[in-house]
Coordinates of C-alpha atoms and ligand atoms in Angstrom, one line a residue:
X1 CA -1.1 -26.7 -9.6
X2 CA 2.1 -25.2 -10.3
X3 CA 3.5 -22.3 -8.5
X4 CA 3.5 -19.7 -10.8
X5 CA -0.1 -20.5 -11.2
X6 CA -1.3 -18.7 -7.7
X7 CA -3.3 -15.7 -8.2
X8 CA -0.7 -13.3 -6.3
X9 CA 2.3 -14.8 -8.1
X10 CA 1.2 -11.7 -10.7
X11 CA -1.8 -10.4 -9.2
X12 CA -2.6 -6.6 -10.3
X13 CA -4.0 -5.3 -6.8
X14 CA -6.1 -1.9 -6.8
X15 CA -5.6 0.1 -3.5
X16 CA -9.3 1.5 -2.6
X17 CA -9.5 4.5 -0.3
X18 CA -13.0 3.7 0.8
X19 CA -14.1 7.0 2.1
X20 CA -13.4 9.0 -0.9
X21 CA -14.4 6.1 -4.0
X22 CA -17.9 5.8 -4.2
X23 CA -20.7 7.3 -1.8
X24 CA -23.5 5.2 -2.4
X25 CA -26.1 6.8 0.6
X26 CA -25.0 10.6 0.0
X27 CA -23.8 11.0 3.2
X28 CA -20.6 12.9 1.6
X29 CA -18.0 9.8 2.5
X30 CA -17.8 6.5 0.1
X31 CA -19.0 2.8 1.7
X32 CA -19.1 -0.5 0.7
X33 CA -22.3 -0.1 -1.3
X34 CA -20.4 2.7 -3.4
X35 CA -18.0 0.3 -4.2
X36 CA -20.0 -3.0 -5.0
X37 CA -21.9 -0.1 -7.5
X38 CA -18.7 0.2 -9.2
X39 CA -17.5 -3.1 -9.6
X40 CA -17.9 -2.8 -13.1
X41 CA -15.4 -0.2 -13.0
X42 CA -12.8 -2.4 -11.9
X43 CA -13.4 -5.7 -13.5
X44 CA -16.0 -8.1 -15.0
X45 CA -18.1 -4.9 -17.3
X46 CA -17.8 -3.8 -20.5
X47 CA -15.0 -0.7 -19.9
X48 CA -13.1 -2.4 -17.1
X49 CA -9.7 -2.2 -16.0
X50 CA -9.7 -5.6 -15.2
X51 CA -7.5 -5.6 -12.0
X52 CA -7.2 -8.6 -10.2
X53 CA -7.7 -8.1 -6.8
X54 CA -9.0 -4.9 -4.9
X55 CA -7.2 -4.0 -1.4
X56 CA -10.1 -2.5 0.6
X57 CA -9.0 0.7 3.3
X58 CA -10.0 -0.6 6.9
X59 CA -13.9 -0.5 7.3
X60 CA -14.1 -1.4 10.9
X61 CA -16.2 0.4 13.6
X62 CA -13.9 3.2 14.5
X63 CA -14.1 6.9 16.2
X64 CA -12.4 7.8 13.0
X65 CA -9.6 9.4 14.6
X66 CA -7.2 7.9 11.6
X67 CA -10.1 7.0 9.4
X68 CA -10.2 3.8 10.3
X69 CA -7.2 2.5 11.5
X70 CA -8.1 3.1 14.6
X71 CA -10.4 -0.1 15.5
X72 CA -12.9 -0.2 18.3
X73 CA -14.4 -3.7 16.7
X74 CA -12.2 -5.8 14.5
X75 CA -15.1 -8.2 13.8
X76 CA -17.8 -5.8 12.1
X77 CA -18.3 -2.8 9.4
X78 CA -18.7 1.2 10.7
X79 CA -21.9 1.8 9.8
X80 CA -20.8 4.6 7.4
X81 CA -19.4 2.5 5.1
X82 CA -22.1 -0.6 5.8
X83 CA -22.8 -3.7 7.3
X84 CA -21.2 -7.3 7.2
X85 CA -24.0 -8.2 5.0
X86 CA -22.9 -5.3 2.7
X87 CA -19.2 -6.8 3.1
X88 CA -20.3 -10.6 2.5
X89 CA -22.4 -8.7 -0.4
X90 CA -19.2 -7.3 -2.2
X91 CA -17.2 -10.3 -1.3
X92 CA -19.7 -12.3 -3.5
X93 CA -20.0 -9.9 -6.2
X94 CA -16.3 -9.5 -6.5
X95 CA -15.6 -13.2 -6.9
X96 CA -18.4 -14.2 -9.4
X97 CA -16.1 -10.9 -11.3
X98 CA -13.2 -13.2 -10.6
X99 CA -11.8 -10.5 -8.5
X100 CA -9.9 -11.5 -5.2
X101 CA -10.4 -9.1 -1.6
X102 CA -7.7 -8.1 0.5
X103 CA -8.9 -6.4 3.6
X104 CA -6.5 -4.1 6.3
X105 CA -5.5 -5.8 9.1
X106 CA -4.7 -3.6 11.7
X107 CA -2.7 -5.4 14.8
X108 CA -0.6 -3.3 15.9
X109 CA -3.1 -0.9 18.0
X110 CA -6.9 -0.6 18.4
X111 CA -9.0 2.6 19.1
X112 CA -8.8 3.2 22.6
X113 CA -12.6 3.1 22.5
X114 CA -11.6 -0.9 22.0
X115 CA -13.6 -2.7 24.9
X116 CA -10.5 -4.8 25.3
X117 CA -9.2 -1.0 25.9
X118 CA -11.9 0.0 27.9
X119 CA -11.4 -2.8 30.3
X120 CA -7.7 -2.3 30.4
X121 CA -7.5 1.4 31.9
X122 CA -9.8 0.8 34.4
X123 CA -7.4 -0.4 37.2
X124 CA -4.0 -1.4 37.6
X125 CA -5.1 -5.2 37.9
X126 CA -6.8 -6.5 35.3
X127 CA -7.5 -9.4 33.2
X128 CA -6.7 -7.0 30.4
X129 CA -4.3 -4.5 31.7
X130 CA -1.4 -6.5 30.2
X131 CA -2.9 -6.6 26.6
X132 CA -1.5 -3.1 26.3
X133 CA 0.9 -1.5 27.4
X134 CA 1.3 0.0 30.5
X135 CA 3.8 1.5 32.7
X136 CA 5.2 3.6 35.3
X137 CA 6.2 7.6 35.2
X138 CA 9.7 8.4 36.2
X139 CA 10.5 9.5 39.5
X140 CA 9.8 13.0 37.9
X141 CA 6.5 12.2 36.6
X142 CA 8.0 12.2 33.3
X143 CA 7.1 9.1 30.3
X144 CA 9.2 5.9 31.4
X145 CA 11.4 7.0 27.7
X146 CA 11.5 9.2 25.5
X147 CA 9.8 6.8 22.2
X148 CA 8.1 9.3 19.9
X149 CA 4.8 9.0 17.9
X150 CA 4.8 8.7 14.5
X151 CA 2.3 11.1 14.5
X152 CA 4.3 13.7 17.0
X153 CA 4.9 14.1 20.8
X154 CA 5.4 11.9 22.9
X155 CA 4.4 7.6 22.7
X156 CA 3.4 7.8 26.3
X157 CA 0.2 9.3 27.4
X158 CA -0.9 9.6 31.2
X159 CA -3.8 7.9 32.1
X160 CA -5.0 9.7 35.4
X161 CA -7.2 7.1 36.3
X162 CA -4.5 4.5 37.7
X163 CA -1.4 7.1 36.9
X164 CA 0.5 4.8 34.6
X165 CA 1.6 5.8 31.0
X166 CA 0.2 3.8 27.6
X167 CA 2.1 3.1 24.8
X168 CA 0.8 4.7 21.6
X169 CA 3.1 4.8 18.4
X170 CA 0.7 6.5 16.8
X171 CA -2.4 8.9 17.8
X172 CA -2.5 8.4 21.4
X173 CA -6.0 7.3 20.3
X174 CA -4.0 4.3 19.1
X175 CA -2.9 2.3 22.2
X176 CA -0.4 -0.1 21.1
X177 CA -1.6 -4.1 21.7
X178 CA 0.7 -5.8 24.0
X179 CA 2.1 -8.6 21.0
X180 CA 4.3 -10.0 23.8
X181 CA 1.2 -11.7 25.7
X182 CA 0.0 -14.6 24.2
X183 CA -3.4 -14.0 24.4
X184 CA -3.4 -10.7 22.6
X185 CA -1.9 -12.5 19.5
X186 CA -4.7 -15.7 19.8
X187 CA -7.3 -12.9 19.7
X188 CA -5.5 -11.2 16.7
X189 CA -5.4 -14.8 15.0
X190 CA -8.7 -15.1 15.9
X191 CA -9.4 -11.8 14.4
X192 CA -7.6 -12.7 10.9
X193 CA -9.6 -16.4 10.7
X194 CA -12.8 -14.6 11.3
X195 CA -12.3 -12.7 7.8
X196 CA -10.5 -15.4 5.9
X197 CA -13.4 -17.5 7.2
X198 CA -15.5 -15.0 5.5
X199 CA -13.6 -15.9 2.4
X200 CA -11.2 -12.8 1.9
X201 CA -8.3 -13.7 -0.1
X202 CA -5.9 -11.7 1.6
X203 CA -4.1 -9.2 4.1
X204 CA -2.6 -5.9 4.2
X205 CA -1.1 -6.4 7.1
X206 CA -0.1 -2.4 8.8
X207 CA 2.6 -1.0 10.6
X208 CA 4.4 -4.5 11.2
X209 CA 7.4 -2.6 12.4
X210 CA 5.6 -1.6 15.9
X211 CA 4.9 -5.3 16.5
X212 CA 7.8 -5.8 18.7
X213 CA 9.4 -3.6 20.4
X214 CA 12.5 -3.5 23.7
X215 CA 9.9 -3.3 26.7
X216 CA 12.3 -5.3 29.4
X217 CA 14.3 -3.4 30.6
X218 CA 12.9 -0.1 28.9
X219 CA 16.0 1.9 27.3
X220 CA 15.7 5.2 25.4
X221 CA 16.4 5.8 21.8
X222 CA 19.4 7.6 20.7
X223 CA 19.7 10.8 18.9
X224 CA 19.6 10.6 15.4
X225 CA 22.7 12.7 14.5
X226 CA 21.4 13.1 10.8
X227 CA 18.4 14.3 11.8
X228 CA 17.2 17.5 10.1
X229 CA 14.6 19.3 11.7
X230 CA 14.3 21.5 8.5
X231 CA 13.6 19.0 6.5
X232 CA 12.5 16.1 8.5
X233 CA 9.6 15.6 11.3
X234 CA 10.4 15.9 14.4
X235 CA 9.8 11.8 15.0
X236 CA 13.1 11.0 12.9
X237 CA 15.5 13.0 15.7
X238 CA 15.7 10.2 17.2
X239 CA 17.3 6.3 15.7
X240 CA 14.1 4.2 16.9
X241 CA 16.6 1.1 17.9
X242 CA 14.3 0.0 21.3
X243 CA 11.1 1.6 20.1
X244 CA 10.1 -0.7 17.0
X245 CA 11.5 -3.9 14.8
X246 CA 12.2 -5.5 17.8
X247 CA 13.7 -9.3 18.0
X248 CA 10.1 -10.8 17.7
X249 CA 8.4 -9.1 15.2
X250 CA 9.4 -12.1 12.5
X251 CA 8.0 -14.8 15.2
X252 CA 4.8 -12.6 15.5
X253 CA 4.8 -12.6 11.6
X254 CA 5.7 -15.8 11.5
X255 CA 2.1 -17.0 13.7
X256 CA 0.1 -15.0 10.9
X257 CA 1.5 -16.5 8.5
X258 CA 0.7 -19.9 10.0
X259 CA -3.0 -18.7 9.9
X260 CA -2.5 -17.9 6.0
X261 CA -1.1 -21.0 5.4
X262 CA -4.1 -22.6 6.7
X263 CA -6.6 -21.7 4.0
X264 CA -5.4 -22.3 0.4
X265 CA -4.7 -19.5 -1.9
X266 CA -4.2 -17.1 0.5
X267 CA -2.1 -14.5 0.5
X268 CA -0.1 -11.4 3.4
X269 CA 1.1 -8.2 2.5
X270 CA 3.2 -6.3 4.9
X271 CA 3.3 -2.8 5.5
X272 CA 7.4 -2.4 6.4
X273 CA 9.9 0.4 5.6
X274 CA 13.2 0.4 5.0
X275 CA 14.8 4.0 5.4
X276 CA 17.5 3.6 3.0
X277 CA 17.6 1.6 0.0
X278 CA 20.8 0.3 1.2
X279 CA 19.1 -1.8 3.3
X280 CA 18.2 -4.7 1.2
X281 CA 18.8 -6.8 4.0
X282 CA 15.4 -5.4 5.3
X283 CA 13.6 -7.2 2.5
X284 CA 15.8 -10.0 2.7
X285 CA 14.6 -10.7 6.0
X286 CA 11.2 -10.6 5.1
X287 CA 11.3 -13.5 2.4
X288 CA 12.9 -15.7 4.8
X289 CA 11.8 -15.6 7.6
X290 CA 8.4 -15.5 6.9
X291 CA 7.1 -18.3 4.7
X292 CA 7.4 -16.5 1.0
X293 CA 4.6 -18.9 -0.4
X294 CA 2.3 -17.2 1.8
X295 CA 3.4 -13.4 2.3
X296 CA 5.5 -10.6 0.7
X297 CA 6.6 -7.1 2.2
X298 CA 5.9 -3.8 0.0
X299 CA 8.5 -2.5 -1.6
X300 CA 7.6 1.3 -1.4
X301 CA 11.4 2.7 -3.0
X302 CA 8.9 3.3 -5.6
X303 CA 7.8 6.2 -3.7
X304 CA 10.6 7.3 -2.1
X305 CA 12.9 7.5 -4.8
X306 CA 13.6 10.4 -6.8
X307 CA 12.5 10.2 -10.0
X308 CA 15.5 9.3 -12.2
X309 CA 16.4 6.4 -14.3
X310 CA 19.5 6.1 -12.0
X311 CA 17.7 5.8 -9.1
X312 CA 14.5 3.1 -10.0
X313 CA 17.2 1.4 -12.0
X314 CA 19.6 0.7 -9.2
X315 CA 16.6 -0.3 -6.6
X316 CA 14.7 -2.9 -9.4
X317 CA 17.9 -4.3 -10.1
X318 CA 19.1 -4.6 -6.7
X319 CA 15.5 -5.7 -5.4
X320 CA 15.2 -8.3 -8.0
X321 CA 18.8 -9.7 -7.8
X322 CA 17.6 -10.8 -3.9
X323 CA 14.3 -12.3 -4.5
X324 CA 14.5 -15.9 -4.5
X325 CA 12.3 -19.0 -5.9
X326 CA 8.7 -17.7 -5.4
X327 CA 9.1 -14.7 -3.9
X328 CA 6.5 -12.2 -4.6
X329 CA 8.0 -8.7 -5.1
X330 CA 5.4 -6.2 -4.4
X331 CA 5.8 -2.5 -6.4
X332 CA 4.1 0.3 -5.9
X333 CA 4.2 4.0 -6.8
X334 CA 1.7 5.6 -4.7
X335 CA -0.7 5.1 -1.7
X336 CA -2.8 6.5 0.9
X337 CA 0.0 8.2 2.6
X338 CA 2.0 10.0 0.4
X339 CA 1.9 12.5 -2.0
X340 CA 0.4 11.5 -5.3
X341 CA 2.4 10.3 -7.4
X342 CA 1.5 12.5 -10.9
X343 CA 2.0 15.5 -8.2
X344 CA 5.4 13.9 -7.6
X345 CA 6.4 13.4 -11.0
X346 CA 4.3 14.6 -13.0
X347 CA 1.7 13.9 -15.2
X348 CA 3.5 13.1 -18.5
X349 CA 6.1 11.5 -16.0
X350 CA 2.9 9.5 -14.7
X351 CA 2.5 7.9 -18.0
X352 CA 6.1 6.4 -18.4
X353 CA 5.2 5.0 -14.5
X354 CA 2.5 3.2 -15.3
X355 CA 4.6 1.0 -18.6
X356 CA 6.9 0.9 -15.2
X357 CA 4.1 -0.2 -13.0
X358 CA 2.4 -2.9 -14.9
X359 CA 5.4 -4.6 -16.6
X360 CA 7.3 -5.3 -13.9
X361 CA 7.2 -8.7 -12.3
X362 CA 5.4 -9.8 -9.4
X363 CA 2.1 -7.4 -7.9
X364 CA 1.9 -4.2 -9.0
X365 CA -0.4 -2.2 -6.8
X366 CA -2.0 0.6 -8.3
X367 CA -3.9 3.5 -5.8
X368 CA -6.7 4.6 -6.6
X369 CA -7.2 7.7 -8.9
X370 CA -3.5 7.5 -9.9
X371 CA -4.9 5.8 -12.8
X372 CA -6.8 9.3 -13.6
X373 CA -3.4 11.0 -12.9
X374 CA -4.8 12.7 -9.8
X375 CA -2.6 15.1 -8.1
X376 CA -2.9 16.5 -4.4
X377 CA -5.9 18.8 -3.5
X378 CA -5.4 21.7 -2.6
X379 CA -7.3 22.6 0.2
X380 CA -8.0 25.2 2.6
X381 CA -6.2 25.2 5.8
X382 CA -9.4 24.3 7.6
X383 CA -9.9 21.4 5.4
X384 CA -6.2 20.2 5.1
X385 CA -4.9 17.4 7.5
X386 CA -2.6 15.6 7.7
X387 CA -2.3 13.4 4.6
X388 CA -5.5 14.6 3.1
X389 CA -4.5 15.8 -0.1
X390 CA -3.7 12.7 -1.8
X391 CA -7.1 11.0 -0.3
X392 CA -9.9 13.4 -2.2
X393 CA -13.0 11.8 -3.8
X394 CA -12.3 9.8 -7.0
X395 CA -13.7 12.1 -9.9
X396 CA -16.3 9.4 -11.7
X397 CA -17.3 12.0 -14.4
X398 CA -18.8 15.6 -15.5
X399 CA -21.7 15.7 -12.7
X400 CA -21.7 17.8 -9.6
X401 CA -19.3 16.9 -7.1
X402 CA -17.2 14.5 -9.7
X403 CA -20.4 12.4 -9.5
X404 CA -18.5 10.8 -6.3
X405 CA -21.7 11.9 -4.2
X406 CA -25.2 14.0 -3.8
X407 CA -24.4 15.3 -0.4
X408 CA -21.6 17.3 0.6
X409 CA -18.4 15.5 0.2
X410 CA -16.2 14.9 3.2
X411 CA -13.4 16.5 1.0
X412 CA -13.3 19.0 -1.7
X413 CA -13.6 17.2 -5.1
X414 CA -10.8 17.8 -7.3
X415 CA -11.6 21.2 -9.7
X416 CA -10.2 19.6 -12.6
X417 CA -13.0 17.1 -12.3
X418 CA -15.1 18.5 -15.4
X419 CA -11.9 17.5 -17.5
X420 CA -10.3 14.7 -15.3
X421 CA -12.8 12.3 -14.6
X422 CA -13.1 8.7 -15.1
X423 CA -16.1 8.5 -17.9
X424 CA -14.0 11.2 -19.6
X425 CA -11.1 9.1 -19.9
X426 CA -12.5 5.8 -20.9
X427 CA -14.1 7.8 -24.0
X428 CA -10.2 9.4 -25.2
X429 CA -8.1 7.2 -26.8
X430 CA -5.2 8.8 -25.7
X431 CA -6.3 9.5 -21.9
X432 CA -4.2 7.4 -18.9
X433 CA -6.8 5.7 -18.3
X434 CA -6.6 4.6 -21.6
X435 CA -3.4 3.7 -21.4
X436 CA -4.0 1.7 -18.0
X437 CA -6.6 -0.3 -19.2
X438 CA -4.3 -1.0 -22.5
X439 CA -1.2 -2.0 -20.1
X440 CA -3.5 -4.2 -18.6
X441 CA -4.6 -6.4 -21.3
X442 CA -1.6 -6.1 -22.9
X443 CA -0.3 -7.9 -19.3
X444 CA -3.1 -10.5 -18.7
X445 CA -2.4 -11.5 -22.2
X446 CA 1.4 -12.0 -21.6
X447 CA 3.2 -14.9 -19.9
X448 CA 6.1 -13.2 -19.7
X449 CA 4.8 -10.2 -18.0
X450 CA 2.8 -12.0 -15.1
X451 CA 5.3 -14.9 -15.0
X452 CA 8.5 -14.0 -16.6
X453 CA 11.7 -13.2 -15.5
X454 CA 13.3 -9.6 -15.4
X455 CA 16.7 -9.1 -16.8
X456 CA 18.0 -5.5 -16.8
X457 CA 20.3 -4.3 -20.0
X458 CA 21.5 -0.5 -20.8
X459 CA 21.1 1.5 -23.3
X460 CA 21.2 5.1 -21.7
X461 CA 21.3 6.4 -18.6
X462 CA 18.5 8.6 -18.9
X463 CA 16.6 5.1 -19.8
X464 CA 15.5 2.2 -17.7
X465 CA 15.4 -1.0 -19.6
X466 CA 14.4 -4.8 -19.1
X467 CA 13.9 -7.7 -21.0
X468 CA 10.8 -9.7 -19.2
X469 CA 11.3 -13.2 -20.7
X470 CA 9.2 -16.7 -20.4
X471 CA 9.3 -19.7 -22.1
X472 CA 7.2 -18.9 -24.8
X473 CA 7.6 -14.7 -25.0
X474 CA 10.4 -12.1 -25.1
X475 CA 9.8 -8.8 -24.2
X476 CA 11.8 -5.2 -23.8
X477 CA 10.9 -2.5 -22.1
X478 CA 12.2 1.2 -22.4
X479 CA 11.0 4.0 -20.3
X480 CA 12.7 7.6 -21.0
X481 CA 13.2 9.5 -17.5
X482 CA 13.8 12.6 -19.0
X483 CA 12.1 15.4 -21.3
X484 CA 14.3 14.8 -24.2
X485 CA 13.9 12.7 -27.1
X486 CA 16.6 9.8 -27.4
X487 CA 18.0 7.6 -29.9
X488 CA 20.2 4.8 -28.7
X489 CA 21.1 1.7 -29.7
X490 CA 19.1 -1.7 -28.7
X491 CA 20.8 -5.1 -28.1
X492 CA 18.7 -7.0 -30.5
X493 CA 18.3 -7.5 -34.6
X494 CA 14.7 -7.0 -34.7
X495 CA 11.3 -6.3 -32.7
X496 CA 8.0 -5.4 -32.9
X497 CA 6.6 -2.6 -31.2
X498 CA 3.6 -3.0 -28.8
X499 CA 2.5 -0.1 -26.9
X500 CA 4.2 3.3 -26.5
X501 CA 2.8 5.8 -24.2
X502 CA 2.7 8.2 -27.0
X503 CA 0.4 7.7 -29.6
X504 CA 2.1 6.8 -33.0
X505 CA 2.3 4.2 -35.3
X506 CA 3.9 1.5 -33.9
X507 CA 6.8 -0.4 -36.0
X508 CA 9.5 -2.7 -36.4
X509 CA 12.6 -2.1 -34.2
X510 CA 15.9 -2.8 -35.8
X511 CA 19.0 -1.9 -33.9
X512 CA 18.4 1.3 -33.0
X513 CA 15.6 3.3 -31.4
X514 CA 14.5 7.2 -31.0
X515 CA 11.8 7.9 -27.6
X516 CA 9.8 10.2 -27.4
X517 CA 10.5 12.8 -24.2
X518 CA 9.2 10.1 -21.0
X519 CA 7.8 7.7 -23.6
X520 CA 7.4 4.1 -22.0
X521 CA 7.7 1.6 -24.7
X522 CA 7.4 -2.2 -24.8
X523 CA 8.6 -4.3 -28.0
X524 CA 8.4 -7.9 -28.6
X525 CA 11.4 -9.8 -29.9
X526 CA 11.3 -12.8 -32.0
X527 CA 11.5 -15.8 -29.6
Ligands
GLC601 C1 -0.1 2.7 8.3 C2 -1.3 3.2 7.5 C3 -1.6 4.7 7.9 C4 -2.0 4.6 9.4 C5 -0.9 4.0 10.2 C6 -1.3 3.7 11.6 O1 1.0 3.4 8.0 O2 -1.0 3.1 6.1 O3 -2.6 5.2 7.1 O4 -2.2 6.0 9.8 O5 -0.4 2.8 9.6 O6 -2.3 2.6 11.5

């Protein structure tokens, strides 16, 4: 088999928010039923997408407290969203679709409901007091640093029963594992084999960066003196230099990736940041010191960047100029996390992103819903958390409640939902979703799209341009960043037009060009 011929060498991977796809026992939050019911939806049924491989939101038995990843059993399914049978049942389903399964992995805390938790604040002494970590107040009482949560306050909390601070990076219903003792990272192994045993495909591997951190001697973080508290939260006042990406988190990496490369075909994705794009060295990192055949970091510039042709030009290029032999660049424009994207950028904006999306190389990983061009709810203060806007119920069609459940949803279904819906969509010609599905095929039926190379050029610097080139195909991509229409010269005699985001006639290209305002455009040259 040659390289290029693994499934996540070009792999289109569909982020699923599992509590907000499908509620299949109208209890108002999506399962694991709801989303074997829609498998037809995503590939293997007449009206399909046909994405490649699904990344599923964590399902483990939890307390909820982050919706999941916060784990109190790493080996089982919350009984909201199912059973293992219901898991082993959409595992099946999905791969007779010829449809691969990443699941989360979450090892960088548990849910302090975690029996390994449990046991490990009862006393001072033992067997599992090391596997998190636990220390001493100052002589004030005060934490032993000052490390912040992600999540705000402080990443110590007091645990009265033995008087001795836990880390949490996140919620302090998030104790941090301890990665530094062995045994925690056999169990974590253990926990990763027990899935790919199961025959997942994959990981999304979370929050790497809190892996490793300076525990011995404990030191403080500076001050960030950029910091602004205006436009920044409160957790970025400080430079987290002892707190996270310590010295070992590539040798923990490393050890999952040794599990990976145990079963064939699999593949990691890690969830890493990089705070600056001038940090390419970051990614660098990533691709060498873990094996590349085997694992890939996101690249989520995507979704930091503003949206300008300057900007995504100068990351692609830059990205792609340091990915090596088989390394697996992994794009994405939206997630779980963030604001959505058409909120972001817009919705005609959204459909230039998606020609971005799907014809760049590597795995493109589309959320879910951003394919509808969902934008943020809007929801009452009572309702709104943290991070809950871009998480609503995925609008299936005209019915009550977006057709996403009978019972009451968990969040308010989007009120656009009568219009923006997915049944809607597939039926207009000219819909996103339309436009998705067309990208697509349009992909799976070309070699130099999943396996090509990418080879930047300029026309305009309101345009972002690429030839994608194989052996047998030559393609070129435009995408217009602004609102205007442009005409520009192209550096090539003749091409073919193939799908525009705007719905024209499509027609020969000869030396010059005119785009629509944000059109995306792909033309095929003579080869
Ligand atoms: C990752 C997840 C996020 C979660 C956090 C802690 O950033 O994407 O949803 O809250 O890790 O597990």
């Amino acid at each position: 088999m040659t390289s290029s011929s693994h499934w996540f060498r070009s792999a289109v991977v569909y982020q699923i928010y599992i509590r907000s796809f499908f509620d299949a026992s109208d209890d108002g939050v999506g399962d694991l039923a709801g989303v074997i019911q829609k498998l037809d939806y995503l590939r293997g049924g007449p009206d399909s997408l046909n994405i490649d491989a699904i990344w599923l939101s964590p399902f483990y038995p939890s307390p909820m407290a982050d919706y999941g990843y916060d784990v109190s059993n790493y080996r089982d399914v919350d009984p909201q969203f199912g059973t293992l049978s219901t898991f082993r049942e959409l595992l099946a389903q999905a791969h007779d679709r010829g449809l691969k399964v990443l699941v989360d992995f979450v090892p960088n805390h548990s849910s302090d409901e975690h029996p390994w938790f449990k046991v490990s604040r009862q006393s001072r002494h033992n067997p599992k007091r090391d596997w998190y970590i636990w220390r001493d107040p100052k002589a004030d009482g005060s934490p032993p640093t000052n490390w912040l949560s992600v999540f705000g306050g402080s990443a110590w909390e007091l645990d009265p029963q033995t008087g001795q601070y836990y880390l949490h990076s996140f919620l302090s219903k998030q104790p941090d594992l301890n990665w530094a003792n062995p045994e925690v990272r056999a169990a974590m192994k253990e926990v990763m084999r027990f899935w790919l045993d199961l025959g997942v495909d994959g990981l999304r591997v979370d929050a790497v960066d809190w892996l490793s951190k300076d525990l011995d001697p404990l030191a403080d973080d500076p001050l960030d003196p950029a910091y602004d508290p205006a436009t920044q939260k409160p957790y970025y006042s400080l430079r987290h230099l002892h707190s996270k990406k310590g010295s070992q988190e590539f040798t923990y990496l490393r050890e999952m990736a040794e599990v990976i490369e145990s079963y064939p075909e699999r593949f990691m994705i890690t969830e890493m940041h990089t705070h600056q794009w001038d940090d390419a060295k970051t990614y660098r990192n990533f691709y060498t010191k873990v094996d590349p055949a085997v694992s890939a970091p996101f690249n989520f510039e995507g979704i930091f960047s503003p949206w300008t042709a300057k900007s995504f030009k100068d990351f692609i290029n830059d990205f792609q100029k340091l990915l090596k032999g088989d390394d697996v660049p992994v794009y994405c424009l939206g997630n779980h996390d963030k604001s959505r994207l058409a909120s972001r950028i817009g919705r005609r904006a959204a459909r230039t992103a998606a020609v971005l999306l799907l014809t760049l190389p590597g795995m493109p990983v589309i959320y879910n819903g951003d394919e509808l061009g969902m934008v943020d709810g809007e929801m009452r203060r009572e309702e709104k958390e943290d991070r809950t806007p871009e998480r609503t119920p995925f609008p299936w069609n005209d019915h009550p409640q977006a057709g996403f459940t009978s019972g009451t949803p968990w969040l308010p279904v989007t009120p656009e939902y009568p219009r923006l819906n997915a049944a809607t969509q597939l039926a207009e010609p000219s819909s996103l979703l339309t436009l998705y599905r067309r990208l697509l095929d349009l992909r799976h039926h070309s070699e130099a799209l999943q396996h090509g190379r990418h080879q930047s050029f300029t026309v305009h610097p309101d345009v972002v341009s690429y030839f994608r080139e194989s052996p047998s195909q030559k393609l070129a991509v435009f995408l217009n960043f602004s609102d205007h229409e442009i005409t520009t010269q192209v550096p090539f005699a003749k091409g073919e037009e193939l799908l525009s985001t705007h719905s024209r006639t499509l027609s020969e290209v000869t030396h010059t060009l005119t785009l629509r305002p944000h059109e995306g455009l792909v033309v095929a040259l003579p080869s």
